[in-house]
Amino acid sequence: MALIEIIAATLWTLVKPGMKPKELCAAVRERHPEASKKEIVRAAFYALTDSPLSGSQALADLHNFALMGRGQDDGADTDATVGQHRKKNRGTERHSDHVASRSS
């Protein structure tokens, strides 16, 4: 059995309704101290895709953990915000200036 499968099985035995992602990660690391956060998150996604249980609160909590940890390295606290894009202001003045210069 691959490490990811072992950690996924551990996640299923440990996850409880209302459990916070940090608590779940700490509980997994107690049983698998060599596992990185990245491996635990991958195992959470693996557990979700290989899951016979659906609709349970534990499944929702495991899904939340996997999404919260996605894209973060061990120890990195990154903010997953998206910057706003500005629209370029293309007023009629520019257009008329362009048309006037072509007419000359």
Tab-separated table of N, CA, C and O in Angstrom, residues 5-77:
chain	number	residue	atom	x	y	z
A	5	GLU	N	-2.175	6.164	0.308
A	5	GLU	CA	-3.329	5.329	0.661
A	5	GLU	C	-3.396	5.095	2.170
A	5	GLU	O	-4.481	5.082	2.755
A	6	ILE	N	-2.247	4.923	2.786
A	6	ILE	CA	-2.199	4.715	4.238
A	6	ILE	C	-2.669	5.971	4.970
A	6	ILE	O	-3.465	5.905	5.906
A	7	ILE	N	-2.185	7.117	4.522
A	7	ILE	CA	-2.596	8.376	5.151
A	7	ILE	C	-4.083	8.634	4.901
A	7	ILE	O	-4.797	9.113	5.788
A	8	ALA	N	-4.568	8.304	3.713
A	8	ALA	CA	-5.992	8.476	3.409
A	8	ALA	C	-6.849	7.624	4.348
A	8	ALA	O	-7.875	8.088	4.865
A	9	ALA	N	-6.427	6.391	4.584
A	9	ALA	CA	-7.161	5.523	5.516
A	9	ALA	C	-7.124	6.100	6.930
A	9	ALA	O	-8.122	6.071	7.657
A	10	THR	N	-5.989	6.657	7.317
A	10	THR	CA	-5.869	7.291	8.628
A	10	THR	C	-6.801	8.495	8.732
A	10	THR	O	-7.451	8.702	9.756
A	11	LEU	N	-6.855	9.287	7.674
A	11	LEU	CA	-7.757	10.443	7.669
A	11	LEU	C	-9.198	10.022	7.922
A	11	LEU	O	-9.912	10.659	8.698
A	12	TRP	N	-9.626	8.941	7.288
A	12	TRP	CA	-11.001	8.476	7.475
A	12	TRP	C	-11.254	8.024	8.908
A	12	TRP	O	-12.361	8.186	9.427
A	13	THR	N	-10.241	7.460	9.549
A	13	THR	CA	-10.450	7.017	10.929
A	13	THR	C	-10.421	8.180	11.912
A	13	THR	O	-11.019	8.086	12.980
A	14	LEU	N	-9.750	9.271	11.547
A	14	LEU	CA	-9.590	10.389	12.476
A	14	LEU	C	-10.612	11.507	12.308
A	14	LEU	O	-10.939	12.184	13.279
A	15	VAL	N	-11.083	11.736	11.087
A	15	VAL	CA	-11.949	12.886	10.835
A	15	VAL	C	-13.275	12.743	11.575
A	15	VAL	O	-13.869	11.670	11.615
A	16	LYS	N	-13.666	13.838	12.214
A	16	LYS	CA	-14.924	13.890	12.956
A	16	LYS	C	-15.661	15.158	12.542
A	16	LYS	O	-15.033	16.145	12.172
A	17	PRO	N	-16.977	15.166	12.610
A	17	PRO	CA	-17.739	16.372	12.257
A	17	PRO	C	-17.286	17.576	13.078
A	17	PRO	O	-17.086	17.486	14.285
A	18	GLY	N	-17.082	18.689	12.390
A	18	GLY	CA	-16.678	19.924	13.055
A	18	GLY	C	-15.191	20.045	13.344
A	18	GLY	O	-14.747	21.021	13.946
A	19	MET	N	-14.408	19.077	12.922
A	19	MET	CA	-12.976	19.101	13.178
A	19	MET	C	-12.302	20.149	12.303
A	19	MET	O	-12.578	20.252	11.115
A	20	LYS	N	-11.417	20.928	12.906
A	20	LYS	CA	-10.713	21.977	12.167
A	20	LYS	C	-9.533	21.377	11.415
A	20	LYS	O	-8.957	20.366	11.838
A	21	PRO	N	-9.149	22.001	10.288
A	21	PRO	CA	-8.039	21.466	9.485
A	21	PRO	C	-6.734	21.301	10.261
A	21	PRO	O	-6.044	20.289	10.093
A	22	LYS	N	-6.401	22.252	11.127
A	22	LYS	CA	-5.152	22.133	11.893
A	22	LYS	C	-5.208	20.947	12.850
A	22	LYS	O	-4.203	20.264	13.050
A	23	GLU	N	-6.373	20.715	13.445
A	23	GLU	CA	-6.523	19.572	14.360
A	23	GLU	C	-6.351	18.260	13.609
A	23	GLU	O	-5.690	17.341	14.090
A	24	LEU	N	-6.952	18.181	12.437
A	24	LEU	CA	-6.859	16.967	11.629
A	24	LEU	C	-5.422	16.717	11.177
A	24	LEU	O	-4.923	15.588	11.270
A	25	CYS	N	-4.746	17.759	10.752
A	25	CYS	CA	-3.350	17.627	10.322
A	25	CYS	C	-2.470	17.172	11.487
A	25	CYS	O	-1.621	16.287	11.330
A	26	ALA	N	-2.689	17.741	12.671
A	26	ALA	CA	-1.904	17.363	13.849
A	26	ALA	C	-2.170	15.909	14.236
A	26	ALA	O	-1.238	15.175	14.599
A	27	ALA	N	-3.421	15.482	14.144
A	27	ALA	CA	-3.765	14.098	14.487
A	27	ALA	C	-3.109	13.114	13.519
A	27	ALA	O	-2.619	12.053	13.929
A	28	VAL	N	-3.065	13.473	12.244
A	28	VAL	CA	-2.426	12.597	11.254
A	28	VAL	C	-0.923	12.545	11.512
A	28	VAL	O	-0.312	11.472	11.441
A	29	ARG	N	-0.335	13.684	11.843
A	29	ARG	CA	1.113	13.710	12.092
A	29	ARG	C	1.505	12.938	13.343
A	29	ARG	O	2.639	12.499	13.469
A	30	GLU	N	0.574	12.759	14.282
A	30	GLU	CA	0.867	11.918	15.450
A	30	GLU	C	1.078	10.473	15.020
A	30	GLU	O	1.931	9.774	15.550
A	31	ARG	N	0.294	10.031	14.042
A	31	ARG	CA	0.411	8.649	13.562
A	31	ARG	C	1.443	8.505	12.451
A	31	ARG	O	1.991	7.426	12.252
A	32	HIS	N	1.652	9.568	11.706
A	32	HIS	CA	2.609	9.545	10.584
A	32	HIS	C	3.509	10.771	10.679
A	32	HIS	O	3.339	11.740	9.930
A	33	PRO	N	4.479	10.761	11.574
A	33	PRO	CA	5.322	11.946	11.772
A	33	PRO	C	6.161	12.322	10.546
A	33	PRO	O	6.572	13.467	10.401
A	34	GLU	N	6.387	11.394	9.655
A	34	GLU	CA	7.190	11.675	8.466
A	34	GLU	C	6.380	12.354	7.361
A	34	GLU	O	6.947	12.860	6.400
A	35	ALA	N	5.069	12.398	7.504
A	35	ALA	CA	4.198	12.954	6.462
A	35	ALA	C	4.239	14.482	6.466
A	35	ALA	O	4.107	15.114	7.507
A	36	SER	N	4.425	15.046	5.293
A	36	SER	CA	4.392	16.502	5.163
A	36	SER	C	2.938	16.949	5.002
A	36	SER	O	2.049	16.136	4.716
A	37	LYS	N	2.711	18.233	5.167
A	37	LYS	CA	1.359	18.756	4.995
A	37	LYS	C	0.894	18.522	3.563
A	37	LYS	O	-0.274	18.189	3.327
A	38	LYS	N	1.786	18.663	2.619
A	38	LYS	CA	1.461	18.440	1.212
A	38	LYS	C	0.984	17.005	0.985
A	38	LYS	O	0.003	16.769	0.280
A	39	GLU	N	1.667	16.036	1.591
A	39	GLU	CA	1.259	14.632	1.456
A	39	GLU	C	-0.096	14.387	2.121
A	39	GLU	O	-0.921	13.635	1.600
A	40	ILE	N	-0.333	15.046	3.249
A	40	ILE	CA	-1.602	14.875	3.953
A	40	ILE	C	-2.753	15.459	3.124
A	40	ILE	O	-3.818	14.853	3.001
A	41	VAL	N	-2.530	16.619	2.517
A	41	VAL	CA	-3.558	17.225	1.669
A	41	VAL	C	-3.833	16.346	0.454
A	41	VAL	O	-4.990	16.123	0.081
A	42	ARG	N	-2.790	15.822	-0.159
A	42	ARG	CA	-2.978	14.916	-1.301
A	42	ARG	C	-3.747	13.669	-0.888
A	42	ARG	O	-4.606	13.179	-1.619
A	43	ALA	N	-3.432	13.162	0.288
A	43	ALA	CA	-4.144	11.988	0.791
A	43	ALA	C	-5.613	12.322	1.063
A	43	ALA	O	-6.490	11.474	0.859
A	44	ALA	N	-5.882	13.551	1.490
A	44	ALA	CA	-7.272	13.966	1.715
A	44	ALA	C	-8.044	13.980	0.399
A	44	ALA	O	-9.178	13.491	0.334
A	45	PHE	N	-7.434	14.504	-0.659
A	45	PHE	CA	-8.085	14.474	-1.970
A	45	PHE	C	-8.256	13.030	-2.453
A	45	PHE	O	-9.286	12.678	-3.017
A	46	TYR	N	-7.254	12.208	-2.218
A	46	TYR	CA	-7.343	10.793	-2.597
A	46	TYR	C	-8.490	10.124	-1.850
A	46	TYR	O	-9.273	9.378	-2.424
A	47	ALA	N	-8.603	10.406	-0.552
A	47	ALA	CA	-9.673	9.820	0.260
A	47	ALA	C	-11.042	10.265	-0.247
A	47	ALA	O	-11.998	9.489	-0.243
A	48	LEU	N	-11.133	11.494	-0.702
A	48	LEU	CA	-12.403	12.005	-1.220
A	48	LEU	C	-12.803	11.334	-2.526
A	48	LEU	O	-13.967	11.013	-2.742
A	49	THR	N	-11.839	11.131	-3.402
A	49	THR	CA	-12.156	10.539	-4.692
A	49	THR	C	-12.396	9.042	-4.596
A	49	THR	O	-13.096	8.474	-5.420
A	50	ASP	N	-11.855	8.416	-3.584
A	50	ASP	CA	-11.996	6.980	-3.395
A	50	ASP	C	-13.051	6.668	-2.335
A	50	ASP	O	-13.101	5.580	-1.809
A	51	SER	N	-13.897	7.643	-2.037
A	51	SER	CA	-14.808	7.557	-0.906
A	51	SER	C	-16.136	6.873	-1.234
A	51	SER	O	-16.836	7.293	-2.143
A	52	PRO	N	-16.503	5.859	-0.445
A	52	PRO	CA	-17.828	5.269	-0.613
A	52	PRO	C	-18.890	6.054	0.166
A	52	PRO	O	-20.067	5.917	-0.075
A	53	LEU	N	-18.462	6.887	1.106
A	53	LEU	CA	-19.390	7.663	1.915
A	53	LEU	C	-19.689	8.979	1.226
A	53	LEU	O	-18.784	9.660	0.785
A	54	SER	N	-20.947	9.331	1.157
A	54	SER	CA	-21.283	10.638	0.601
A	54	SER	C	-22.386	11.248	1.437
A	54	SER	O	-23.233	10.548	1.983
A	55	GLY	N	-22.343	12.558	1.556
A	55	GLY	CA	-23.375	13.258	2.299
A	55	GLY	C	-23.114	13.347	3.790
A	55	GLY	O	-23.891	13.954	4.505
A	56	SER	N	-22.040	12.776	4.273
A	56	SER	CA	-21.775	12.836	5.707
A	56	SER	C	-21.022	14.113	6.051
A	56	SER	O	-20.347	14.706	5.211
A	57	GLN	N	-21.136	14.546	7.281
A	57	GLN	CA	-20.426	15.746	7.733
A	57	GLN	C	-18.918	15.515	7.711
A	57	GLN	O	-18.156	16.409	7.413
A	58	ALA	N	-18.485	14.300	8.017
A	58	ALA	CA	-17.056	13.984	7.986
A	58	ALA	C	-16.507	14.171	6.574
A	58	ALA	O	-15.399	14.675	6.392
A	59	LEU	N	-17.280	13.796	5.577
A	59	LEU	CA	-16.860	13.972	4.192
A	59	LEU	C	-16.726	15.459	3.870
A	59	LEU	O	-15.754	15.880	3.249
A	60	ALA	N	-17.662	16.263	4.334
A	60	ALA	CA	-17.601	17.710	4.105
A	60	ALA	C	-16.381	18.315	4.796
A	60	ALA	O	-15.710	19.182	4.234
A	61	ASP	N	-16.084	17.868	6.022
A	61	ASP	CA	-14.915	18.384	6.741
A	61	ASP	C	-13.616	17.985	6.059
A	61	ASP	O	-12.673	18.773	5.984
A	62	LEU	N	-13.559	16.761	5.557
A	62	LEU	CA	-12.369	16.298	4.847
A	62	LEU	C	-12.189	17.093	3.552
A	62	LEU	O	-11.075	17.496	3.206
A	63	HIS	N	-13.274	17.361	2.871
A	63	HIS	CA	-13.230	18.162	1.653
A	63	HIS	C	-12.737	19.581	1.966
A	63	HIS	O	-11.902	20.128	1.254
A	64	ASN	N	-13.233	20.169	3.038
A	64	ASN	CA	-12.812	21.502	3.457
A	64	ASN	C	-11.317	21.521	3.772
A	64	ASN	O	-10.604	22.438	3.370
A	65	PHE	N	-10.839	20.515	4.476
A	65	PHE	CA	-9.408	20.427	4.793
A	65	PHE	C	-8.572	20.365	3.523
A	65	PHE	O	-7.570	21.064	3.387
A	66	ALA	N	-8.990	19.542	2.580
A	66	ALA	CA	-8.236	19.382	1.339
A	66	ALA	C	-8.189	20.696	0.561
A	66	ALA	O	-7.146	21.075	0.035
A	67	LEU	N	-9.306	21.401	0.513
A	67	LEU	CA	-9.329	22.669	-0.213
A	67	LEU	C	-8.523	23.744	0.490
A	67	LEU	O	-7.854	24.548	-0.159
A	68	MET	N	-8.568	23.799	1.810
A	68	MET	CA	-7.831	24.816	2.558
A	68	MET	C	-6.326	24.612	2.421
A	68	MET	O	-5.568	25.564	2.401
A	69	GLY	N	-5.892	23.370	2.323
A	69	GLY	CA	-4.464	23.089	2.240
A	69	GLY	C	-3.913	23.098	0.844
A	69	GLY	O	-2.707	23.044	0.646
A	70	ARG	N	-4.786	23.182	-0.144
A	70	ARG	CA	-4.349	23.132	-1.534
A	70	ARG	C	-3.466	24.325	-1.866
A	70	ARG	O	-3.786	25.464	-1.583
A	71	GLY	N	-2.324	24.055	-2.445
A	71	GLY	CA	-1.437	25.110	-2.909
A	71	GLY	C	-0.568	25.734	-1.838
A	71	GLY	O	0.186	26.642	-2.109
A	72	GLN	N	-0.649	25.252	-0.623
A	72	GLN	CA	0.187	25.803	0.438
A	72	GLN	C	1.309	24.830	0.744
A	72	GLN	O	1.085	23.640	0.845
A	73	ASP	N	2.496	25.358	0.923
A	73	ASP	CA	3.631	24.538	1.319
A	73	ASP	C	3.617	24.380	2.825
A	73	ASP	O	2.905	25.080	3.531
A	74	ASP	N	4.441	23.471	3.328
A	74	ASP	CA	4.560	23.304	4.773
A	74	ASP	C	4.988	24.613	5.412
A	74	ASP	O	5.957	25.232	5.004
A	75	GLY	N	4.254	25.038	6.404
A	75	GLY	CA	4.599	26.224	7.164
A	75	GLY	C	4.298	27.537	6.478
A	75	GLY	O	4.499	28.588	7.049
A	76	ALA	N	3.809	27.496	5.273
A	76	ALA	CA	3.524	28.742	4.557
A	76	ALA	C	2.098	29.177	4.835
A	76	ALA	O	1.173	28.404	4.690
A	77	ASP	N	1.936	30.395	5.275
A	77	ASP	CA	0.614	30.953	5.498
A	77	ASP	C	0.352	31.965	4.406
A	77	ASP	O	0.637	33.150	4.547
